[in-house]
């Protein structure tokens, strides 16, 4: 049909008035009361929704109504990516045949699986065998629409947590970052092992003694070992990028940092590098002042000289 | 069972605000001091207690290891609980091990977050956490249940706070807080003074076995009984007016007959509940240090109770003392450690 | 070593990307009930519970021992929670064992788990605070350089990692609980997958899994009443070292060497390759097999890759490693260490099913974590020590 407004409407004013008979009437009356019932056939099966006859044999059903549900199992489904005007939901949803617990036949209804953009494909968790429950309308009139739709059983809840902290860096780290904010890399020399620890912690993790003697290190160093990362990271320039352990000149241990300014497949163990600082006006009290390390035009350091820092 | 004693206890001068030290920096001087005091640099076992949510990041215990000097590598473990449970783990290890000494420590900087809110994520994730119910509100439910059953009044709670704060002002390591004045309720029936103050701090204890303990300490505080018990989690399935798990733990640890008790009371009413559960009469001195109502460095607070109780044995002011630690909402989990100047209790 | 301790029950859940059919408690109860069934016990027979998992941020449930206490039958009992990073599953078992060895309890239930699908592992492992000094995130970015350093030091050819990836996944096909099952997996298949963090390819890494593992540990008298054969604990050890310090060997960490030496001494083992029949070792990236072969003393330095290449660690080799498929096939992080310990126990009990190593009498369970700085190990045997 063209997208223009329709030029003819067929509508019985006020809607048809249908008599429902005892079996469907009982079902809809129960539905209006918020209950789902089925009817038992002579051979013992339970039909939901009930009919006055056994669909297999044509015989009258018994007058025994039995409560079913409240949970049902999806026996098959279709997915509506672009709902029509008369559909019960105005966002993508499924049509499903639902066999209520205690029933032997299935009921057709809409199945709401949450919020999807128009045109979205079916979610992976929608599948035959899925357990679903009715969502009841508050105002009910005795119609199948008294169940607004079905929805999956609760299998998961989302648990947003947001906790607020006021963290401080600690004195040693604060001093280190103060240095970085001035373009300097500061470490501590341990009085026991004589090694320079950078970033310093105010103590030597190996010897367990306090450290206070500050040493300023150059922003040049050597790549000891590295990885080529093919998964994107917001801090890296592009994929692939290189994460490397860098032994700053004069330091006793390596720092983990990005290496850029060279194709990833040309990075080498022993390669000489220098910090690439952000423009001075962007500097803050943060390690992010150093964007990454870039190669220096110097010969590689032999493996023997770095093998003890791996 | 081997005879195990608390032979040393060191804590920070706790503060009510962030002084700019990281957790590791808070802890390092405590470790240095306890090593100097015992003359031990390598312990048979090391165990700590800390909490990632308190620190706001995962693996808070990894950085803390820097303060210990874990080289050459050490035999070490960690519980994501109050360090009192780390002490329990170390005590168990000493019972069967080939080792004679253990270092236990805990630390916390409550100033960095809002602990009452953080505690919410420690509750049942389906029925409690989604409600956003906080630790103070949960505690207030328990306070109400206890007041209604026992007939105690809010005045009785204020008296607990007044006594605790007065004792805290005599303790150089605690916060020095004024006498309580009636302000508004935080969550009725609890007022601000009924709640432990925000505190940063750290503490360490050294345990030693048998003759090693006698070498290291003139008057070792022997652990004659230690036990911990839990009860069901949801508040609606328990009698909140009592603490059944504290009663059980106290009975099994031999709480009867102590002269001093250091109780992990983050809320004033918990003292009333615990006194009853542990059978502590009027003659028992409770929280001579000022208790958590005067200093509550979370994750170290329970360990400090054991340390303070041991210190009363070390200095000869008590022959038998008790340290208690609690965890979970409404005193869900309780640990009782009974200490004595004599190995036979 | 204290009193004798035995594993009398083992229970595992199926390991899957998402266990959407269960709550956290349901996941743990599934493993715990299976362990109790194996031990012929019910909840009331248990004296104490020890649980372990990686950071609480994974599920967003802080100090979960509180919420789980009654779900694990611990009302009126002691329950505690261990956390030692990736080694936690092993450490938790060690702590549980010490409750028996000390004579404090007779029957202890221990459970380790992770339900990774409730959040995102990379987020939970590397929440950045305002003062982070690292310019790199993620486990691959951390470990890949160490693997490169190993390759350089040992001269190992690049296909060794592929061999481990294939071997462990083939073993997984025989393990009903394993997560990754890739029938017909070949070297070509592994080599055709992309490099995630060179030199680590996609199929050389572990999956993210939901799952739990449980064990019932018992004293000697309790073990004598158990319906199924016990696995006796011959030794347990833990070691830790700081993550960054001058002179640290991250490829062959001293903590791992010391931990192994300690546990071998307790078990009276001087030649692990000959005296251990099967090993379940924490290998989350395939290259960690040759690296740990050396670190654990199964061969000399620089020789690990040769052992792997020779097929010695295959199910039909002389020292099978990770007959269960290992961490490369199932990785509910907090449980991964305990699964190693439990699989070692199943082997010496003769209950490992299709991946049983014939005649296994002594087995190693191994776990590591953090920046390869936390280690937990145990040796279990079919005979009481």
PDB file of N, CA, C and O in Angstrom, chain B residues 78-81, chain C residues 28 49-53 63-69 72 79-83 88 91-93 95-96 109-113 338:
ATOM      1  N   UNK B  78      46.415 -13.884  51.944  1.00  0.00           N
ATOM      2  CA  UNK B  78      45.617 -12.674  52.153  1.00  0.00           C
ATOM      3  C   UNK B  78      44.152 -13.045  52.224  1.00  0.00           C
ATOM      4  O   UNK B  78      43.680 -13.873  51.445  1.00  0.00           O
ATOM      5  N   UNK B  79      43.432 -12.444  53.170  1.00  0.00           N
ATOM      6  CA  UNK B  79      41.980 -12.594  53.202  1.00  0.00           C
ATOM      7  C   UNK B  79      41.358 -11.246  52.865  1.00  0.00           C
ATOM      8  O   UNK B  79      41.867 -10.213  53.276  1.00  0.00           O
ATOM      9  N   UNK B  80      40.272 -11.301  52.095  1.00  0.00           N
ATOM     10  CA  UNK B  80      39.544 -10.070  51.779  1.00  0.00           C
ATOM     11  C   UNK B  80      38.536  -9.851  52.907  1.00  0.00           C
ATOM     12  O   UNK B  80      37.324  -9.878  52.711  1.00  0.00           O
ATOM     13  N   UNK B  81      39.070  -9.699  54.109  1.00  0.00           N
ATOM     14  CA  UNK B  81      38.266  -9.607  55.323  1.00  0.00           C
ATOM     15  C   UNK B  81      39.048  -8.742  56.302  1.00  0.00           C
ATOM     16  O   UNK B  81      40.190  -8.394  56.036  1.00  0.00           O
TER      17      UNK B  81
ATOM     18  N   UNK C  28      27.625 -21.824  42.915  1.00  0.00           N
ATOM     19  CA  UNK C  28      28.455 -22.436  43.948  1.00  0.00           C
ATOM     20  C   UNK C  28      27.829 -23.711  44.492  1.00  0.00           C
ATOM     21  O   UNK C  28      28.521 -24.696  44.751  1.00  0.00           O
ATOM     22  N   UNK C  49      33.741 -23.706  56.200  1.00  0.00           N
ATOM     23  CA  UNK C  49      33.745 -23.428  54.764  1.00  0.00           C
ATOM     24  C   UNK C  49      34.817 -22.379  54.460  1.00  0.00           C
ATOM     25  O   UNK C  49      34.952 -21.390  55.197  1.00  0.00           O
ATOM     26  N   UNK C  50      35.595 -22.629  53.414  1.00  0.00           N
ATOM     27  CA  UNK C  50      36.591 -21.646  52.962  1.00  0.00           C
ATOM     28  C   UNK C  50      36.311 -21.355  51.494  1.00  0.00           C
ATOM     29  O   UNK C  50      36.278 -22.292  50.675  1.00  0.00           O
ATOM     30  N   UNK C  51      36.084 -20.085  51.167  1.00  0.00           N
ATOM     31  CA  UNK C  51      35.814 -19.754  49.768  1.00  0.00           C
ATOM     32  C   UNK C  51      36.897 -18.828  49.228  1.00  0.00           C
ATOM     33  O   UNK C  51      37.590 -18.141  49.983  1.00  0.00           O
ATOM     34  N   UNK C  52      37.033 -18.826  47.910  1.00  0.00           N
ATOM     35  CA  UNK C  52      38.033 -17.970  47.288  1.00  0.00           C
ATOM     36  C   UNK C  52      37.577 -17.529  45.918  1.00  0.00           C
ATOM     37  O   UNK C  52      36.821 -18.232  45.240  1.00  0.00           O
ATOM     38  N   UNK C  53      37.992 -16.349  45.550  1.00  0.00           N
ATOM     39  CA  UNK C  53      37.730 -15.839  44.208  1.00  0.00           C
ATOM     40  C   UNK C  53      38.644 -14.664  43.955  1.00  0.00           C
ATOM     41  O   UNK C  53      39.238 -14.123  44.879  1.00  0.00           O
ATOM     42  N   UNK C  63      32.855  -8.751  49.654  1.00  0.00           N
ATOM     43  CA  UNK C  63      32.903  -9.735  50.755  1.00  0.00           C
ATOM     44  C   UNK C  63      31.762 -10.757  50.626  1.00  0.00           C
ATOM     45  O   UNK C  63      30.895 -10.849  51.493  1.00  0.00           O
ATOM     46  N   UNK C  64      31.779 -11.533  49.558  1.00  0.00           N
ATOM     47  CA  UNK C  64      30.633 -12.410  49.265  1.00  0.00           C
ATOM     48  C   UNK C  64      30.427 -13.524  50.284  1.00  0.00           C
ATOM     49  O   UNK C  64      29.393 -14.176  50.268  1.00  0.00           O
ATOM     50  N   UNK C  65      31.401 -13.737  51.177  1.00  0.00           N
ATOM     51  CA  UNK C  65      31.181 -14.769  52.199  1.00  0.00           C
ATOM     52  C   UNK C  65      29.975 -14.411  53.070  1.00  0.00           C
ATOM     53  O   UNK C  65      29.353 -15.304  53.658  1.00  0.00           O
ATOM     54  N   UNK C  66      29.633 -13.122  53.147  1.00  0.00           N
ATOM     55  CA  UNK C  66      28.474 -12.730  53.955  1.00  0.00           C
ATOM     56  C   UNK C  66      27.186 -13.211  53.280  1.00  0.00           C
ATOM     57  O   UNK C  66      26.409 -13.966  53.872  1.00  0.00           O
ATOM     58  N   UNK C  67      27.004 -12.806  52.033  1.00  0.00           N
ATOM     59  CA  UNK C  67      25.786 -13.207  51.307  1.00  0.00           C
ATOM     60  C   UNK C  67      25.702 -14.720  51.133  1.00  0.00           C
ATOM     61  O   UNK C  67      24.621 -15.307  51.139  1.00  0.00           O
ATOM     62  N   UNK C  68      26.864 -15.396  50.998  1.00  0.00           N
ATOM     63  CA  UNK C  68      26.869 -16.822  50.685  1.00  0.00           C
ATOM     64  C   UNK C  68      26.876 -17.730  51.910  1.00  0.00           C
ATOM     65  O   UNK C  68      26.797 -18.949  51.765  1.00  0.00           O
ATOM     66  N   UNK C  69      26.990 -17.159  53.089  1.00  0.00           N
ATOM     67  CA  UNK C  69      27.182 -18.004  54.274  1.00  0.00           C
ATOM     68  C   UNK C  69      26.108 -19.091  54.365  1.00  0.00           C
ATOM     69  O   UNK C  69      26.433 -20.291  54.417  1.00  0.00           O
ATOM     70  N   UNK C  72      25.846 -21.732  51.579  1.00  0.00           N
ATOM     71  CA  UNK C  72      26.836 -22.812  51.629  1.00  0.00           C
ATOM     72  C   UNK C  72      26.744 -23.587  52.938  1.00  0.00           C
ATOM     73  O   UNK C  72      27.696 -24.257  53.346  1.00  0.00           O
ATOM     74  N   UNK C  79      33.196 -19.421  58.344  1.00  0.00           N
ATOM     75  CA  UNK C  79      33.410 -19.291  56.897  1.00  0.00           C
ATOM     76  C   UNK C  79      34.421 -18.183  56.699  1.00  0.00           C
ATOM     77  O   UNK C  79      34.381 -17.157  57.386  1.00  0.00           O
ATOM     78  N   UNK C  80      35.364 -18.391  55.811  1.00  0.00           N
ATOM     79  CA  UNK C  80      36.304 -17.319  55.487  1.00  0.00           C
ATOM     80  C   UNK C  80      36.574 -17.258  54.006  1.00  0.00           C
ATOM     81  O   UNK C  80      36.272 -18.186  53.261  1.00  0.00           O
ATOM     82  N   UNK C  81      37.109 -16.121  53.582  1.00  0.00           N
ATOM     83  CA  UNK C  81      37.291 -15.851  52.160  1.00  0.00           C
ATOM     84  C   UNK C  81      38.743 -15.428  51.881  1.00  0.00           C
ATOM     85  O   UNK C  81      39.246 -14.469  52.443  1.00  0.00           O
ATOM     86  N   UNK C  82      39.372 -16.161  50.978  1.00  0.00           N
ATOM     87  CA  UNK C  82      40.771 -15.937  50.628  1.00  0.00           C
ATOM     88  C   UNK C  82      40.826 -15.157  49.315  1.00  0.00           C
ATOM     89  O   UNK C  82      39.951 -15.313  48.459  1.00  0.00           O
ATOM     90  N   UNK C  83      41.826 -14.298  49.160  1.00  0.00           N
ATOM     91  CA  UNK C  83      42.014 -13.581  47.895  1.00  0.00           C
ATOM     92  C   UNK C  83      43.505 -13.349  47.674  1.00  0.00           C
ATOM     93  O   UNK C  83      44.117 -12.567  48.377  1.00  0.00           O
ATOM     94  N   UNK C  88      44.412 -17.611  43.595  1.00  0.00           N
ATOM     95  CA  UNK C  88      43.508 -17.743  44.747  1.00  0.00           C
ATOM     96  C   UNK C  88      42.861 -19.117  44.852  1.00  0.00           C
ATOM     97  O   UNK C  88      42.682 -19.623  45.959  1.00  0.00           O
ATOM     98  N   UNK C  91      45.403 -21.137  46.609  1.00  0.00           N
ATOM     99  CA  UNK C  91      45.612 -20.675  47.993  1.00  0.00           C
ATOM    100  C   UNK C  91      44.429 -21.068  48.871  1.00  0.00           C
ATOM    101  O   UNK C  91      44.598 -21.410  50.037  1.00  0.00           O
ATOM    102  N   UNK C  92      43.229 -20.976  48.300  1.00  0.00           N
ATOM    103  CA  UNK C  92      42.028 -21.302  49.064  1.00  0.00           C
ATOM    104  C   UNK C  92      42.063 -22.762  49.507  1.00  0.00           C
ATOM    105  O   UNK C  92      41.758 -23.094  50.656  1.00  0.00           O
ATOM    106  N   UNK C  93      42.489 -23.642  48.592  1.00  0.00           N
ATOM    107  CA  UNK C  93      42.610 -25.056  48.936  1.00  0.00           C
ATOM    108  C   UNK C  93      43.688 -25.260  50.005  1.00  0.00           C
ATOM    109  O   UNK C  93      43.535 -26.081  50.914  1.00  0.00           O
ATOM    110  N   UNK C  95      44.591 -23.103  52.324  1.00  0.00           N
ATOM    111  CA  UNK C  95      44.055 -22.641  53.610  1.00  0.00           C
ATOM    112  C   UNK C  95      43.073 -23.680  54.167  1.00  0.00           C
ATOM    113  O   UNK C  95      43.105 -24.014  55.359  1.00  0.00           O
ATOM    114  N   UNK C  96      42.222 -24.221  53.286  1.00  0.00           N
ATOM    115  CA  UNK C  96      41.259 -25.237  53.727  1.00  0.00           C
ATOM    116  C   UNK C  96      41.997 -26.462  54.269  1.00  0.00           C
ATOM    117  O   UNK C  96      41.632 -27.017  55.308  1.00  0.00           O
ATOM    118  N   UNK C 109      34.589 -27.806  53.699  1.00  0.00           N
ATOM    119  CA  UNK C 109      34.158 -27.593  52.315  1.00  0.00           C
ATOM    120  C   UNK C 109      34.876 -26.360  51.785  1.00  0.00           C
ATOM    121  O   UNK C 109      34.898 -25.319  52.447  1.00  0.00           O
ATOM    122  N   UNK C 110      35.472 -26.483  50.622  1.00  0.00           N
ATOM    123  CA  UNK C 110      36.121 -25.315  50.023  1.00  0.00           C
ATOM    124  C   UNK C 110      35.605 -25.120  48.604  1.00  0.00           C
ATOM    125  O   UNK C 110      35.428 -26.094  47.867  1.00  0.00           O
ATOM    126  N   UNK C 111      35.295 -23.886  48.268  1.00  0.00           N
ATOM    127  CA  UNK C 111      34.699 -23.572  46.969  1.00  0.00           C
ATOM    128  C   UNK C 111      35.385 -22.331  46.388  1.00  0.00           C
ATOM    129  O   UNK C 111      35.616 -21.361  47.099  1.00  0.00           O
ATOM    130  N   UNK C 112      35.709 -22.391  45.115  1.00  0.00           N
ATOM    131  CA  UNK C 112      36.237 -21.208  44.429  1.00  0.00           C
ATOM    132  C   UNK C 112      35.425 -21.008  43.154  1.00  0.00           C
ATOM    133  O   UNK C 112      34.941 -21.972  42.570  1.00  0.00           O
ATOM    134  N   UNK C 113      35.265 -19.746  42.759  1.00  0.00           N
ATOM    135  CA  UNK C 113      34.406 -19.511  41.593  1.00  0.00           C
ATOM    136  C   UNK C 113      34.719 -18.177  40.941  1.00  0.00           C
ATOM    137  O   UNK C 113      35.419 -17.337  41.485  1.00  0.00           O
ATOM    138  N   UNK C 338      41.852 -23.683  41.781  1.00  0.00           N
ATOM    139  CA  UNK C 338      41.279 -24.824  42.496  1.00  0.00           C
ATOM    140  C   UNK C 338      40.985 -25.981  41.546  1.00  0.00           C
ATOM    141  O   UNK C 338      41.113 -27.146  41.927  1.00  0.00           O
TER     142      UNK C 338
END
